[in-house]
Short mmCIF file of C-alpha atoms in Angstrom, two decimals:
data_model
loop_
_atom_site.label_atom_id
_atom_site.label_comp_id
_atom_site.label_asym_id
_atom_site.label_seq_id
_atom_site.Cartn_x
_atom_site.Cartn_y
_atom_site.Cartn_z
CA MET A 896 150.47 69.01 157.71
CA GLY A 897 146.86 69.99 157.02
CA GLU A 898 146.00 70.07 160.70
CA THR A 899 149.00 72.29 161.41
CA ILE A 900 147.80 74.80 158.81
CA TYR A 901 144.28 74.76 160.34
CA LEU A 902 145.83 75.42 163.70
CA ILE A 903 147.98 78.34 162.46
CA VAL A 904 145.03 80.02 160.71
CA ALA A 905 142.82 79.41 163.77
CA ILE A 906 145.38 81.20 165.94
CA VAL A 907 145.51 84.09 163.45
CA GLN A 908 141.70 84.13 163.59
CA VAL A 909 141.78 84.54 167.37
CA PHE A 910 144.13 87.54 167.03
CA ALA A 911 141.94 89.02 164.30
CA LEU A 912 138.83 88.65 166.49
CA ILE A 913 140.32 90.01 169.69
CA ILE A 914 142.54 92.81 168.36
CA ALA A 915 141.68 93.74 164.79
CA MET A 916 137.89 93.44 164.42
CA PRO A 917 136.82 95.66 167.36
CA LYS A 918 139.15 98.39 166.09
CA ALA A 919 137.95 98.11 162.48
CA PHE A 920 134.35 98.42 163.67
CA ARG A 921 135.20 101.38 165.89
CA VAL A 922 136.21 103.32 162.77
CA THR A 923 132.81 102.62 161.19
CA ILE A 924 131.01 103.61 164.41
CA TYR A 925 132.83 106.96 164.55
CA MET A 926 131.98 107.56 160.91
CA MET A 927 128.27 107.58 161.79
CA LEU A 928 128.89 110.47 164.19
CA ARG A 929 129.74 112.67 161.22
CA LYS A 930 126.01 113.05 160.63
CA ASN A 931 125.83 115.85 163.20
CA PRO A 932 129.16 116.38 165.02
CA GLU A 933 128.06 119.62 166.71
CA TRP A 934 125.05 117.92 168.30
CA ILE A 935 127.19 114.99 169.51
CA LYS A 936 129.65 117.41 171.12
CA ALA A 937 126.82 119.34 172.75
CA HIS A 938 125.22 116.17 174.13
CA PRO A 939 127.78 114.18 176.11
CA GLU A 940 124.91 112.14 177.56
CA PHE A 941 124.40 110.57 174.11
CA THR A 942 126.03 107.13 174.43
CA VAL A 943 124.46 104.97 171.71
CA HIS A 944 127.79 104.80 169.84
CA LYS A 945 129.54 103.70 173.02
CA THR A 946 126.93 101.00 173.60
CA ILE A 947 127.26 99.67 170.04
CA ASP A 948 131.04 99.72 170.33
CA ARG A 949 130.86 97.76 173.59
CA ILE A 950 128.48 95.22 171.99
CA SER A 951 130.81 94.89 168.99
CA THR A 952 133.93 94.54 171.13
CA GLY A 953 132.14 92.12 173.48
CA PHE A 954 130.96 89.93 170.60
CA HIS A 955 134.33 89.83 168.89
CA VAL A 956 136.39 89.28 172.01
CA GLY A 957 133.88 86.63 173.12
CA LEU A 958 134.19 84.86 169.76
CA GLY A 959 137.97 85.12 170.05
CA ILE A 960 137.90 83.51 173.50
CA ILE A 961 135.61 80.73 172.23
CA GLY A 962 138.01 80.29 169.27
CA ALA A 963 140.98 80.06 171.63
CA ALA A 964 139.09 77.56 173.79
CA ALA A 965 138.25 75.54 170.66
CA ILE A 966 141.94 75.42 169.74
CA PHE A 967 142.76 74.23 173.24
CA LEU A 968 139.96 71.67 173.22
CA TYR A 969 140.16 70.22 169.72
CA ALA A 970 143.88 70.53 169.12
CA ILE A 971 145.21 69.58 172.53
CA ILE A 972 142.63 67.75 174.65
CA ILE A 973 140.54 65.80 172.13
CA PRO A 974 142.16 66.11 168.68
CA SER A 975 139.32 65.93 166.17
CA PRO A 976 139.36 64.96 162.51
CA ASP A 977 136.85 67.75 161.83
CA TYR A 978 139.25 70.59 162.53
CA TYR A 979 137.97 72.85 159.76
CA TRP A 980 134.42 73.30 161.03
CA GLU A 981 135.32 73.39 164.67
CA LEU A 982 138.21 75.79 164.46
CA MET A 983 137.42 77.89 161.42
CA ALA A 984 133.96 77.67 159.89
CA TYR A 985 131.82 78.18 162.99
CA PRO A 986 133.69 81.31 164.15
CA LEU A 987 133.68 82.60 160.55
CA PHE A 988 129.90 82.28 160.21
CA SER A 989 129.43 83.78 163.68
CA MET A 990 131.58 86.69 162.54
CA PHE A 991 129.33 87.24 159.52
CA ALA A 992 126.35 87.31 161.85
CA VAL A 993 128.07 89.78 164.20
CA PHE A 994 129.06 91.95 161.25
CA THR A 995 125.47 92.02 160.01
CA PHE A 996 124.14 92.78 163.51
CA VAL A 997 126.64 95.56 164.30
CA MET A 998 126.24 97.21 160.91
CA SER A 999 122.44 97.06 161.23
CA ALA A 1000 122.68 98.56 164.73
CA GLN A 1001 124.81 101.39 163.36
CA TYR A 1002 122.49 102.08 160.47
CA PHE A 1003 119.10 101.61 162.12
CA TRP A 1004 119.88 102.62 165.70
CA LEU A 1005 122.88 104.95 165.89
CA ALA A 1006 122.33 106.90 162.66
CA ARG A 1007 118.62 107.33 163.41
CA SER A 1008 119.22 108.47 166.98
CA ILE A 1009 121.31 111.44 165.87
CA PRO A 1010 119.11 114.37 164.81
CA LYS A 1011 119.39 115.87 161.36
CA PRO A 1012 121.57 119.01 161.24
CA GLU A 1013 120.19 122.30 159.91
CA ALA A 1014 122.61 122.39 156.98
CA VAL A 1015 123.44 119.17 155.17
CA LYS A 1016 126.04 118.73 152.46
CA ALA A 1017 126.01 116.12 149.73
CA SER A 1018 128.27 115.25 146.86
CA LEU A 1019 127.00 115.56 143.29
CA THR A 1020 129.17 112.63 142.27
CA SER A 1021 127.26 109.48 141.51
CA ARG A 1022 127.96 106.39 143.61
CA ARG A 1023 126.14 103.74 141.62
CA LEU A 1024 127.75 100.36 141.19
CA SER A 1025 127.99 101.05 137.44
CA ASP A 1026 130.25 104.03 138.24
CA PHE A 1027 132.84 101.67 139.66
CA VAL A 1028 132.51 98.35 137.81
CA PRO A 1029 131.00 97.18 134.48
CA MET A 1030 127.52 95.97 135.39
CA TRP A 1031 127.86 92.73 133.42
CA THR A 1032 130.45 91.59 135.98
CA TYR A 1033 127.86 92.04 138.74
CA TYR A 1034 125.05 90.35 136.78
CA LEU A 1035 127.31 87.46 135.77
CA GLY A 1036 128.38 86.94 139.40
CA ASN A 1037 124.75 86.70 140.49
CA ALA A 1038 123.79 84.57 137.49
CA LEU A 1039 126.49 82.08 138.53
CA GLY A 1040 124.97 82.15 142.00
CA ALA A 1041 121.51 81.39 140.58
CA VAL A 1042 122.91 78.45 138.58
CA ILE A 1043 124.71 77.12 141.67
CA ILE A 1044 121.55 77.38 143.78
CA ALA A 1045 119.47 75.67 141.07
CA LEU A 1046 122.02 72.84 140.79
CA HIS A 1047 122.09 72.46 144.57
CA VAL A 1048 118.28 72.33 144.78
CA ASN A 1049 118.32 69.71 142.01
CA ALA A 1050 120.93 67.68 143.93
CA ILE A 1051 118.85 67.85 147.13
CA PHE A 1052 115.70 66.60 145.40
CA LYS A 1053 117.61 63.83 143.63
CA GLY A 1054 119.07 62.80 147.00
CA PHE A 1055 122.75 63.22 146.08
CA GLU A 1056 125.15 62.69 148.93
CA GLY A 1057 126.48 65.94 150.39
CA ALA A 1058 123.54 68.05 149.18
CA TYR A 1059 121.38 69.29 152.04
CA PHE A 1060 119.30 72.32 152.99
CA GLY A 1061 121.91 73.60 155.46
CA ALA A 1062 124.45 74.06 152.67
CA LEU A 1063 121.78 75.68 150.48
CA GLY A 1064 120.96 78.07 153.33
CA ALA A 1065 124.66 78.93 153.67
CA ILE A 1066 124.92 79.64 149.91
CA LEU A 1067 121.80 81.84 150.01
CA PHE A 1068 123.13 83.63 153.09
CA LEU A 1069 126.47 84.36 151.41
CA TYR A 1070 124.88 85.75 148.23
CA THR A 1071 122.34 87.82 150.18
CA TRP A 1072 125.10 89.12 152.40
CA VAL A 1073 127.41 90.19 149.54
CA ASN A 1074 124.54 91.82 147.59
CA GLY A 1075 123.25 93.58 150.70
CA TRP A 1076 126.71 94.83 151.52
CA LEU A 1077 127.20 96.18 148.00
CA TYR A 1078 123.78 97.87 148.02
CA TYR A 1079 124.09 99.54 151.40
CA TYR A 1080 127.78 100.24 151.07
CA LEU A 1081 127.23 102.31 147.95
CA ARG A 1082 124.31 104.12 149.53
CA TRP A 1083 126.32 105.24 152.53
CA LYS A 1084 127.30 108.86 152.38
CA TYR A 1085 130.55 108.36 154.21
CA SER A 1086 132.86 105.52 153.52
CA GLU A 1087 135.02 104.88 156.53
CA ASN A 1088 137.78 103.43 154.36
CA GLU A 1089 137.59 106.37 151.98
CA GLU A 1090 138.22 108.52 155.03
CA VAL A 1091 141.18 106.35 156.03
CA PHE A 1092 142.83 105.55 152.72
CA GLY A 1093 141.65 108.22 150.28
CA SER A 1094 139.12 108.72 147.49
CA ALA A 1095 140.06 105.69 145.35
CA THR A 1096 139.16 103.31 148.18
CA ARG A 1097 135.44 103.21 147.37
CA LYS A 1098 136.20 102.00 143.86
CA ILE A 1099 138.59 99.37 145.18
CA GLU A 1100 135.94 98.21 147.66
CA ALA A 1101 133.21 98.08 145.01
CA ILE A 1102 135.50 95.97 142.81
CA GLY A 1103 136.30 93.85 145.88
CA GLY A 1104 132.57 93.40 146.56
CA VAL A 1105 131.94 92.12 143.03
CA ALA A 1106 135.06 89.94 143.23
CA LEU A 1107 133.56 88.48 146.42
CA LEU A 1108 130.56 87.28 144.34
CA TYR A 1109 132.94 85.24 142.19
CA LEU A 1110 134.85 84.02 145.22
CA VAL A 1111 131.57 82.79 146.74
CA ALA A 1112 130.74 81.18 143.36
CA ILE A 1113 134.08 79.33 143.33
CA LEU A 1114 133.59 78.19 146.93
CA CYS A 1115 130.06 76.94 146.22
CA ALA A 1116 131.05 75.38 142.89
CA ASN A 1117 133.74 73.42 144.72
CA ILE A 1118 131.10 72.02 147.08
CA LEU A 1119 128.82 71.18 144.13
CA TRP A 1120 131.69 69.47 142.32
CA LYS A 1121 131.95 67.05 145.22
CA VAL A 1122 128.16 66.55 145.28
CA TYR A 1123 127.98 65.73 141.55
CA PHE A 1124 131.38 64.08 140.94
CA GLY A 1125 132.28 62.68 144.33
CA ALA A 1126 135.45 64.70 144.94
CA TYR A 1127 136.44 68.34 145.40
CA PHE A 1128 137.87 70.18 142.39
CA PHE A 1129 140.17 72.25 144.59
CA ALA A 1130 141.47 70.73 147.82
CA PRO A 1131 139.27 72.46 150.44
CA LEU A 1132 142.25 72.90 152.71
CA THR A 1133 144.25 74.84 150.12
CA MET A 1134 141.39 76.98 148.86
CA ASN A 1135 139.48 77.70 152.05
CA MET A 1136 142.57 78.33 154.08
CA MET A 1137 143.97 80.72 151.48
CA ILE A 1138 140.71 82.69 151.43
CA ILE A 1139 140.28 82.79 155.19
CA ALA A 1140 143.93 83.58 155.87
CA SER A 1141 143.88 86.45 153.34
CA VAL A 1142 140.73 87.90 154.95
CA TYR A 1143 142.28 87.81 158.42
CA ILE A 1144 145.62 89.16 157.30
CA GLY A 1145 143.72 91.98 155.54
CA VAL A 1146 141.74 92.82 158.70
CA ILE A 1147 144.85 92.75 160.90
CA TYR A 1148 146.75 94.91 158.37
CA TYR A 1149 143.84 97.37 158.31
CA SER A 1150 143.61 97.65 162.08
CA LEU A 1151 147.35 98.06 162.56
CA HIS A 1152 147.84 100.49 159.63
CA PRO A 1153 149.11 103.92 160.76
CA LYS A 1154 146.41 105.64 158.66
CA THR A 1155 143.67 103.73 160.53
CA ASN A 1156 145.20 104.72 163.86
CA LYS A 1157 145.54 108.32 162.70
CA THR A 1158 141.88 108.48 161.61
CA LEU A 1159 140.73 106.86 164.82
CA ALA A 1160 142.81 109.28 166.89
CA LYS A 1161 141.32 112.21 164.97
CA TYR A 1162 137.78 111.04 165.73
CA GLU A 1163 138.62 110.28 169.33
CA ASP A 1164 139.91 113.85 169.66
CA ASN A 1165 136.66 115.17 168.23
CA PHE A 1166 134.11 112.91 169.86
CA GLY A 1167 135.86 111.47 172.88
CA ILE A 1168 137.17 107.98 173.43
CA VAL A 1169 134.47 105.33 173.10
CA ASN A 1170 135.53 102.98 175.88
CA MET B 1418 131.38 119.16 143.85
CA GLU B 1419 129.05 119.47 146.80
CA ILE B 1420 125.70 121.09 147.43
CA GLU B 1421 124.38 122.26 150.77
CA ILE B 1422 120.77 122.27 151.85
CA ASN B 1423 119.58 124.39 154.71
CA THR B 1424 116.34 123.18 156.19
CA THR B 1425 115.75 126.44 158.06
CA SER B 1426 115.98 128.52 154.87
CA SER B 1427 112.81 130.13 153.49
CA GLU B 1428 113.76 128.78 150.06
CA ALA B 1429 112.13 125.42 149.32
CA VAL B 1430 114.52 122.46 149.47
CA TYR B 1431 113.88 121.43 145.84
CA ALA B 1432 114.55 125.03 144.76
CA GLN B 1433 117.86 125.00 146.67
CA ILE B 1434 118.88 121.87 144.76
CA VAL B 1435 117.81 123.34 141.41
CA ARG B 1436 119.59 126.63 142.11
CA GLN B 1437 122.84 125.00 143.19
CA ILE B 1438 122.95 122.63 140.21
CA ARG B 1439 122.25 125.56 137.87
CA GLU B 1440 125.02 127.55 139.54
CA ALA B 1441 127.40 124.58 139.23
CA VAL B 1442 126.62 124.32 135.50
CA GLN B 1443 127.05 128.06 135.09
CA SER B 1444 130.42 128.07 136.87
CA GLY B 1445 131.62 125.02 134.91
CA ALA B 1446 131.87 122.80 138.02
CA LEU B 1447 129.38 120.44 136.36
CA LYS B 1448 130.10 119.78 132.71
CA GLY B 1449 128.08 118.07 129.98
CA GLY B 1450 127.85 114.31 130.45
CA HIS B 1451 128.49 114.43 134.22
CA SER B 1452 126.57 111.66 135.94
CA LEU B 1453 124.44 113.05 138.75
CA PRO B 1454 123.72 110.95 141.84
CA THR B 1455 120.61 108.83 141.84
CA VAL B 1456 117.50 110.28 143.46
CA ARG B 1457 117.85 107.84 146.37
CA GLN B 1458 121.55 108.58 146.88
CA LEU B 1459 121.08 112.35 146.96
CA ALA B 1460 117.96 112.07 149.12
CA GLY B 1461 119.81 109.76 151.51
CA ASP B 1462 122.85 112.03 151.70
CA LEU B 1463 120.74 115.14 152.25
CA MET B 1464 118.38 113.27 154.57
CA ILE B 1465 115.33 114.43 152.65
CA ASN B 1466 112.39 112.76 150.92
CA PRO B 1467 113.31 111.19 147.53
CA ASN B 1468 110.26 112.93 146.01
CA THR B 1469 111.90 116.30 146.71
CA VAL B 1470 115.02 115.32 144.76
CA ALA B 1471 112.86 113.81 142.01
CA LYS B 1472 110.96 117.10 141.75
CA ALA B 1473 114.22 119.06 141.47
CA TYR B 1474 115.52 116.70 138.77
CA LYS B 1475 112.23 116.99 136.87
CA MET B 1476 112.50 120.78 136.92
CA LEU B 1477 116.06 120.62 135.65
CA GLU B 1478 114.96 118.16 132.98
CA ALA B 1479 112.16 120.50 131.93
CA ASP B 1480 114.77 123.26 131.60
CA ARG B 1481 116.83 120.83 129.46
CA LEU B 1482 119.79 121.10 131.81
CA VAL B 1483 119.79 117.40 132.62
CA ARG B 1484 118.57 114.31 130.85
CA GLY B 1485 117.18 111.22 132.49
CA ALA B 1486 118.42 108.03 130.85
CA GLY B 1487 116.27 105.53 132.76
CA ARG B 1488 118.31 103.02 134.74
CA ALA B 1489 121.53 104.47 133.32
CA GLY B 1490 121.01 107.54 135.51
CA THR B 1491 120.67 111.29 135.14
CA PHE B 1492 123.26 113.26 133.23
CA ILE B 1493 124.07 116.92 132.65
CA GLU B 1494 123.10 117.77 129.07
CA ASP B 1495 126.00 118.37 126.70
CA ASN B 1496 124.62 121.80 125.79
CA ALA B 1497 123.49 122.58 129.35
CA LEU B 1498 125.43 125.85 129.52
CA MET B 1499 123.81 127.10 126.31
CA GLN B 1500 120.38 126.02 127.57
CA LEU B 1501 121.06 127.78 130.83
CA GLU B 1502 121.93 131.01 129.05
CA LEU B 1503 118.77 130.75 126.95
CA SER B 1504 116.71 130.01 130.01
CA ASN B 1505 118.33 132.83 131.96
CA ASN B 1506 117.70 135.26 129.12
CA GLN B 1507 114.08 134.20 129.03
CA ASP B 1508 113.81 134.60 132.79
CA ALA B 1509 115.41 138.03 132.57
CA LYS B 1510 113.08 139.10 129.76
CA TYR B 1511 110.09 137.87 131.70
CA GLU B 1512 111.08 139.59 134.93
CA LEU B 1513 112.15 142.77 133.20
CA SER B 1514 108.92 142.89 131.26
CA ALA B 1515 106.95 142.56 134.50
CA VAL B 1516 108.99 145.35 136.13
CA LEU B 1517 108.61 147.65 133.10
CA LYS B 1518 104.86 147.07 132.95
CA SER B 1519 104.61 147.85 136.64
CA LEU B 1520 106.60 151.06 136.18
CA GLN B 1521 104.49 152.03 133.17
CA GLY B 1522 101.49 151.59 135.41
CA LYS B 1523 103.06 154.13 137.76
CA GLY B 1524 103.15 156.69 134.94
CA LEU B 1525 106.71 156.45 133.56
CA ASN B 1526 106.92 156.77 129.78
CA LYS B 1527 109.12 154.74 127.40
CA ALA B 1528 111.86 157.39 127.16
CA GLN B 1529 112.12 157.63 130.95
CA LEU B 1530 112.24 153.87 131.29
CA GLN B 1531 114.94 153.59 128.61
CA GLN B 1532 117.00 156.30 130.37
CA LEU B 1533 116.57 154.61 133.73
CA LEU B 1534 117.71 151.28 132.31
CA LEU B 1535 120.74 152.80 130.61
CA ASP B 1536 121.71 154.63 133.79
CA GLU B 1537 121.36 151.44 135.79
CA VAL B 1538 123.45 149.46 133.30
CA GLU B 1539 126.13 152.16 133.40
CA ARG B 1540 126.08 152.20 137.18
CA LEU B 1541 126.53 148.40 137.25
CA SER B 1542 129.30 148.58 134.66
CA ALA B 1543 131.16 151.14 136.76
CA GLU B 1544 131.22 148.82 139.77
CA PRO B 1545 134.45 146.84 140.07
CA ASP B 1546 133.90 143.22 139.04
CA PRO B 1547 136.50 140.61 138.10
CA ASP B 1548 134.11 138.94 135.64
CA GLU B 1549 133.51 140.45 132.22
CA ASP B 1550 130.04 139.00 131.98
CA ARG B 1551 128.21 140.48 134.91
CA GLN B 1552 125.77 138.20 136.65
CA ILE B 1553 122.63 139.48 138.23
CA SER B 1554 120.91 137.44 140.86
CA PHE B 1555 117.15 137.33 140.50
CA LYS B 1556 116.21 136.52 144.03
CA GLY B 1557 112.53 136.29 143.18
CA ASP B 1558 112.83 132.83 141.65
CA GLY B 1559 116.23 132.05 143.04
CA PHE B 1560 117.92 131.81 139.66
CA THR B 1561 121.14 133.52 138.70
CA SER B 1562 120.96 134.98 135.21
CA ARG B 1563 123.29 136.68 132.81
CA PHE B 1564 122.32 140.22 131.98
CA PRO B 1565 120.46 140.05 128.67
CA ARG B 1566 122.48 141.36 125.73
CA PHE B 1567 119.51 143.05 124.06
CA LEU B 1568 119.44 145.60 126.87
CA LYS B 1569 123.07 146.55 126.30
CA ARG B 1570 122.25 147.36 122.68
CA THR B 1571 119.47 149.80 123.62
#
């Protein structure tokens, strides 16, 4: 039963990687062009956005193909007892890395390649995290993270089974990633999802970002529970699969939503089709 | 509520920010207690140096239009509109005084100056304007000020 669920989510993951992710990223790439639309229109030779889109699409489709090959290999040719890591976890971590790379490329390469326009508009509405969520929720989420990291370090030095530096690195990566996302997300002038779904979206995303801190805490606490007490608190299959499946369903829903397509079509009309 | 900065304008960028926030307070677009963006956010959005925004905020703070509350942020003062009127009146008095002194230096006496002022006020009053309280733009320092009431009494 468990292996069947892994397999179903792995197939959904392949669809998310090949169809949904490149499209979701294309929206964010177009959003960067809003910095100076007139200049972009006047300079058709400017292709940085097209290059980043091709890198993003290439990475995601490549990961999707590897994921599909993994399904074929581990589910059909040599069925493995370690389905979770082979089918789900490795592509998921690779996706985090791709996300970080593509977003960095957009921010540090694309946005900086477009010259500043003569007249620039800015909103006088504050976009601090405290404008969207009570700050104690953010501090508590990170405090839980600090406790988890401290307990994991303690377990490593005491030589507990299941505690190792790789897992600690993964925990640190997840917390850094969520905090970095929250920090830069709120600093961005244009929110692509705000453009797609309306003004309340930024608040929903800020709340989602803080909720992600707690989700990471629950995930890590579950690992620690096994390290300290010898068994998982939540069955990893149930919990991890629910989280991963909800993320993929969310991404697929986003990419197929008529509002996303409408926004993308609007930008393609203005700036030309990327591919 | 948005502000727009023009980098090719002869008006300094910090002065453009100050002027537009003052105008927003004056028009009621920014009310007391409104949380302004952080220095970094506004500087990032306008693609300018954070020090420029910090300078503008400091000027507004000195005028008591905004209050800095440390990490909590920068807020429009509750009595910002009243402060703005006071500040505008002071600006108007200062500028008018300078103009009057200059005209006195050119040989005009007090009676002539008073008559000139009254004529000018009447001429302005005769112009069609939807607002009851006429606003006069003092382009010298970029601030928009209400016409001082003491002049209307003379």
